[in-house]
Amino acid sequence: MEPQYDMDDFTKVIVSENDISRKLDSLSARIRDDYEGKDLLLVGVLKGAVMVMADLARRMPPSVQMDWMAVSSYGSGTKSSGVVRILKDLDADLSGRHVLIVEDIIDTGITLHWLLGNLRSRGAASVEVMTLLRKPDAVQVEVPVRYLGFEIPNEFVVGYGLDYAERYRTLPFVAILNPAVYGD
Ligand code: IMP
Ligand code: MG
């Protein structure tokens, strides 16, 4: 299949398709081990986690289950206030369940911190976090991450689920967007 993108749109590929694939191989091996004999529910956060969820879930036994949540963080200006609203809630009842939240990226950590508290209050047997990317410089709220893909620099990135104005989510890699793309 021919690539459907133009590499001039990016200044640098931070995490390649191959990097992602190998990382998911090793993370999924750990997750399969840790949850052996347990009924595991993967909770993806829309929309960014769609790609990592699909590729992680395909490395799990077919007994694994997927559910989805959509949330939005309210902020004043560029600062997130920590007020999070549920746009789409889970279908599943979490009581007694082993839950693994699957995220694309942790930036400030505010959204995930709130989500962890919210899911933990629903009586789950366990709630853990897997994130493909984390920006260490940007973390304002410490979130316990059990499974981490890559630490990346504090730059705005797109691809593999991450968007700029809803675009570039479909790229097979994670890259820094060329400022020329922002227009004028
Ligand atoms: P936070 O951790 O509460 O600051 O929010 C993280 C969310 O912001 C992620 O789930 C993404 O949707 C979005 N986000 C953070 N950094 C980036 C980026 O570099 N590119 C695209 N989206 C980002
Ligand atoms: Mg997200």
Short mmCIF file of C-alpha atoms and ligand atoms in Angstrom, two decimals:
data_model
loop_
_atom_site.label_atom_id
_atom_site.label_comp_id
_atom_site.label_asym_id
_atom_site.label_seq_id
_atom_site.Cartn_x
_atom_site.Cartn_y
_atom_site.Cartn_z
CA MET A 1 0.00 0.00 0.00
CA GLU A 2 1.38 3.42 -0.97
CA PRO A 3 1.72 5.94 1.91
CA GLN A 4 -1.15 8.45 1.75
CA TYR A 5 0.78 11.26 3.44
CA ASP A 6 3.48 13.78 2.56
CA MET A 7 6.62 13.66 4.73
CA ASP A 8 7.10 17.42 4.17
CA ASP A 9 4.21 17.90 6.62
CA PHE A 10 6.49 16.78 9.47
CA THR A 11 9.78 18.06 10.82
CA LYS A 12 10.65 14.83 12.60
CA VAL A 13 9.32 11.33 13.16
CA ILE A 14 9.59 10.76 16.91
CA VAL A 15 8.28 7.20 17.12
CA SER A 16 8.31 5.03 13.99
CA GLU A 17 5.77 2.40 12.97
CA ASN A 18 8.35 -0.26 13.77
CA ASP A 19 9.11 1.26 17.21
CA ILE A 20 5.38 1.17 18.03
CA SER A 21 4.97 -2.41 16.87
CA ARG A 22 7.94 -3.70 18.88
CA LYS A 23 6.90 -1.75 21.97
CA LEU A 24 3.37 -3.17 21.78
CA ASP A 25 4.85 -6.67 21.45
CA SER A 26 6.72 -6.27 24.75
CA LEU A 27 3.99 -4.36 26.62
CA SER A 28 1.31 -6.84 25.57
CA ALA A 29 3.50 -9.75 26.73
CA ARG A 30 3.72 -8.14 30.19
CA ILE A 31 -0.03 -7.42 30.24
CA ARG A 32 -0.91 -10.99 29.19
CA ASP A 33 1.33 -12.25 32.00
CA ASP A 34 -0.01 -9.90 34.65
CA TYR A 35 -3.66 -10.62 33.85
CA GLU A 36 -3.37 -14.35 33.20
CA GLY A 37 -6.52 -16.14 34.37
CA LYS A 38 -8.28 -12.81 34.91
CA ASP A 39 -11.11 -11.27 32.95
CA LEU A 40 -9.63 -8.05 31.52
CA LEU A 41 -11.54 -4.99 30.34
CA LEU A 42 -9.61 -2.47 28.24
CA VAL A 43 -11.05 1.05 28.48
CA GLY A 44 -10.04 3.31 25.60
CA VAL A 45 -10.29 7.08 25.75
CA LEU A 46 -11.78 8.44 22.52
CA LYS A 47 -10.62 9.44 20.05
CA GLY A 48 -6.86 9.45 20.49
CA ALA A 49 -6.57 5.91 21.84
CA VAL A 50 -8.31 4.23 18.90
CA MET A 51 -5.11 3.12 17.14
CA VAL A 52 -3.20 1.95 20.21
CA MET A 53 -6.31 0.16 21.49
CA ALA A 54 -6.79 -1.70 18.20
CA ASP A 55 -3.16 -2.79 18.01
CA LEU A 56 -2.87 -3.70 21.70
CA ALA A 57 -6.16 -5.61 21.77
CA ARG A 58 -5.11 -7.73 18.77
CA ARG A 59 -2.12 -8.91 20.82
CA MET A 60 -4.38 -10.12 23.65
CA PRO A 61 -6.35 -13.38 23.99
CA PRO A 62 -9.80 -13.16 22.39
CA SER A 63 -11.42 -13.15 25.85
CA VAL A 64 -10.25 -9.54 26.28
CA GLN A 65 -13.02 -6.94 26.20
CA MET A 66 -13.04 -3.35 24.98
CA ASP A 67 -15.10 -0.40 26.12
CA TRP A 68 -14.86 3.31 25.35
CA MET A 69 -15.21 6.63 27.07
CA ALA A 70 -15.12 10.16 25.73
CA VAL A 71 -14.30 13.05 28.04
CA SER A 72 -13.58 16.72 27.66
CA SER A 73 -11.45 18.89 29.91
CA TYR A 74 -12.63 22.38 30.63
CA GLY A 75 -10.04 25.08 30.96
CA SER A 76 -9.72 28.82 31.06
CA GLY A 77 -7.56 29.89 28.15
CA THR A 78 -4.68 27.48 27.70
CA LYS A 79 -4.79 26.14 31.26
CA SER A 80 -6.85 23.06 32.03
CA SER A 81 -8.96 23.66 35.13
CA GLY A 82 -9.17 19.99 36.04
CA VAL A 83 -12.92 20.01 35.46
CA VAL A 84 -13.70 17.04 33.26
CA ARG A 85 -17.04 16.21 31.66
CA ILE A 86 -18.12 12.78 30.40
CA LEU A 87 -19.26 13.02 26.76
CA LYS A 88 -19.74 9.26 26.37
CA ASP A 89 -19.79 6.91 29.33
CA LEU A 90 -18.85 3.23 29.43
CA ASP A 91 -21.39 0.56 28.54
CA ALA A 92 -19.84 -1.86 31.06
CA ASP A 93 -20.55 -2.10 34.78
CA LEU A 94 -17.12 -2.04 36.43
CA SER A 95 -17.95 -3.71 39.73
CA GLY A 96 -15.47 -6.49 40.38
CA ARG A 97 -13.77 -5.97 36.99
CA HIS A 98 -10.06 -5.71 36.21
CA VAL A 99 -9.78 -2.51 34.19
CA LEU A 100 -6.86 -1.26 32.11
CA ILE A 101 -7.21 2.29 30.83
CA VAL A 102 -5.58 2.61 27.39
CA GLU A 103 -4.36 6.12 26.52
CA ASP A 104 -2.51 7.69 23.61
CA ILE A 105 -0.64 10.34 25.55
CA ILE A 106 -0.31 11.89 28.99
CA ASP A 107 0.44 15.57 28.80
CA THR A 108 -0.46 17.41 32.03
CA GLY A 109 -2.04 14.27 33.48
CA ILE A 110 -5.14 16.18 34.53
CA THR A 111 -7.59 14.20 32.39
CA LEU A 112 -6.23 10.81 33.38
CA HIS A 113 -5.98 11.70 37.07
CA TRP A 114 -9.68 12.54 37.04
CA LEU A 115 -10.54 9.42 35.03
CA LEU A 116 -8.66 7.14 37.42
CA GLY A 117 -10.57 8.54 40.39
CA ASN A 118 -13.86 8.25 38.54
CA LEU A 119 -13.34 4.61 37.46
CA ARG A 120 -11.96 3.59 40.87
CA SER A 121 -15.14 4.88 42.53
CA ARG A 122 -17.20 2.36 40.52
CA GLY A 123 -16.07 -0.68 42.49
CA ALA A 124 -13.61 -2.19 40.04
CA ALA A 125 -11.33 -4.94 41.36
CA SER A 126 -8.36 -3.05 39.87
CA VAL A 127 -7.73 -0.03 37.65
CA GLU A 128 -4.36 0.40 35.94
CA VAL A 129 -3.06 2.66 33.16
CA MET A 130 -1.29 1.97 29.88
CA THR A 131 -0.17 4.93 27.77
CA LEU A 132 1.75 4.88 24.53
CA LEU A 133 3.34 8.30 25.09
CA ARG A 134 4.19 10.56 28.00
CA LYS A 135 5.66 14.05 28.02
CA PRO A 136 7.73 14.15 31.21
CA ASP A 137 8.30 17.90 31.15
CA ALA A 138 4.61 18.62 31.03
CA VAL A 139 3.31 16.49 33.87
CA GLN A 140 1.47 18.65 36.40
CA VAL A 141 -0.40 15.85 38.13
CA GLU A 142 1.40 12.61 38.91
CA VAL A 143 -0.51 9.65 37.44
CA PRO A 144 0.59 6.10 38.24
CA VAL A 145 1.35 4.48 34.87
CA ARG A 146 1.78 0.71 34.95
CA TYR A 147 2.62 0.29 31.26
CA LEU A 148 4.51 3.05 29.43
CA GLY A 149 5.45 3.10 25.76
CA PHE A 150 7.69 6.11 25.17
CA GLU A 151 8.79 9.27 26.95
CA ILE A 152 8.79 12.03 24.35
CA PRO A 153 9.97 15.66 24.36
CA ASN A 154 7.55 18.41 25.28
CA GLU A 155 6.50 19.09 21.67
CA PHE A 156 3.13 18.97 19.95
CA VAL A 157 2.93 15.68 18.07
CA VAL A 158 0.45 14.07 15.67
CA GLY A 159 -0.22 10.61 14.30
CA TYR A 160 -1.22 7.16 15.49
CA GLY A 161 -4.45 8.55 16.98
CA LEU A 162 -3.18 12.02 17.88
CA ASP A 163 -4.62 14.91 15.91
CA TYR A 164 -4.13 18.48 14.89
CA ALA A 165 -7.62 19.91 14.21
CA GLU A 166 -8.92 16.31 13.81
CA ARG A 167 -6.32 15.56 11.13
CA TYR A 168 -3.33 13.24 11.03
CA ARG A 169 -4.84 10.63 13.37
CA THR A 170 -4.36 7.95 10.71
CA LEU A 171 -0.57 8.21 10.36
CA PRO A 172 1.22 4.95 11.26
CA PHE A 173 3.89 6.89 13.21
CA VAL A 174 4.13 9.78 15.71
CA ALA A 175 5.72 12.97 14.35
CA ILE A 176 6.25 16.66 15.01
CA LEU A 177 4.09 18.72 12.69
CA ASN A 178 5.83 21.18 10.37
CA PRO A 179 4.82 24.73 11.44
CA ALA A 180 4.16 25.45 7.73
CA VAL A 181 1.06 23.24 8.06
CA TYR A 182 -0.56 25.62 10.58
CA GLY A 183 -1.10 28.00 7.67
CA ASP A 184 -0.11 31.60 6.98
P1 IMP B 1 -3.83 16.05 29.73
O1 IMP B 1 -2.88 14.94 30.12
O2 IMP B 1 -5.00 16.18 30.65
O3 IMP B 1 -3.10 17.35 29.57
O4 IMP B 1 -4.49 15.77 28.34
C1 IMP B 1 -4.00 14.88 27.45
C2 IMP B 1 -4.80 14.95 26.18
O5 IMP B 1 -4.44 16.11 25.43
C3 IMP B 1 -4.47 13.75 25.32
O6 IMP B 1 -5.36 12.69 25.55
C4 IMP B 1 -4.57 14.33 23.92
O7 IMP B 1 -5.89 14.21 23.46
C5 IMP B 1 -4.22 15.79 24.08
N1 IMP B 1 -2.80 16.03 23.75
C6 IMP B 1 -1.78 16.28 24.59
N2 IMP B 1 -0.61 16.45 23.96
C7 IMP B 1 -0.88 16.30 22.64
C8 IMP B 1 -0.06 16.36 21.44
O8 IMP B 1 1.17 16.57 21.45
N3 IMP B 1 -0.71 16.15 20.26
C9 IMP B 1 -2.04 15.90 20.19
N4 IMP B 1 -2.84 15.83 21.29
C10 IMP B 1 -2.27 16.04 22.50
MG MG B 2 -6.56 11.29 24.60
#
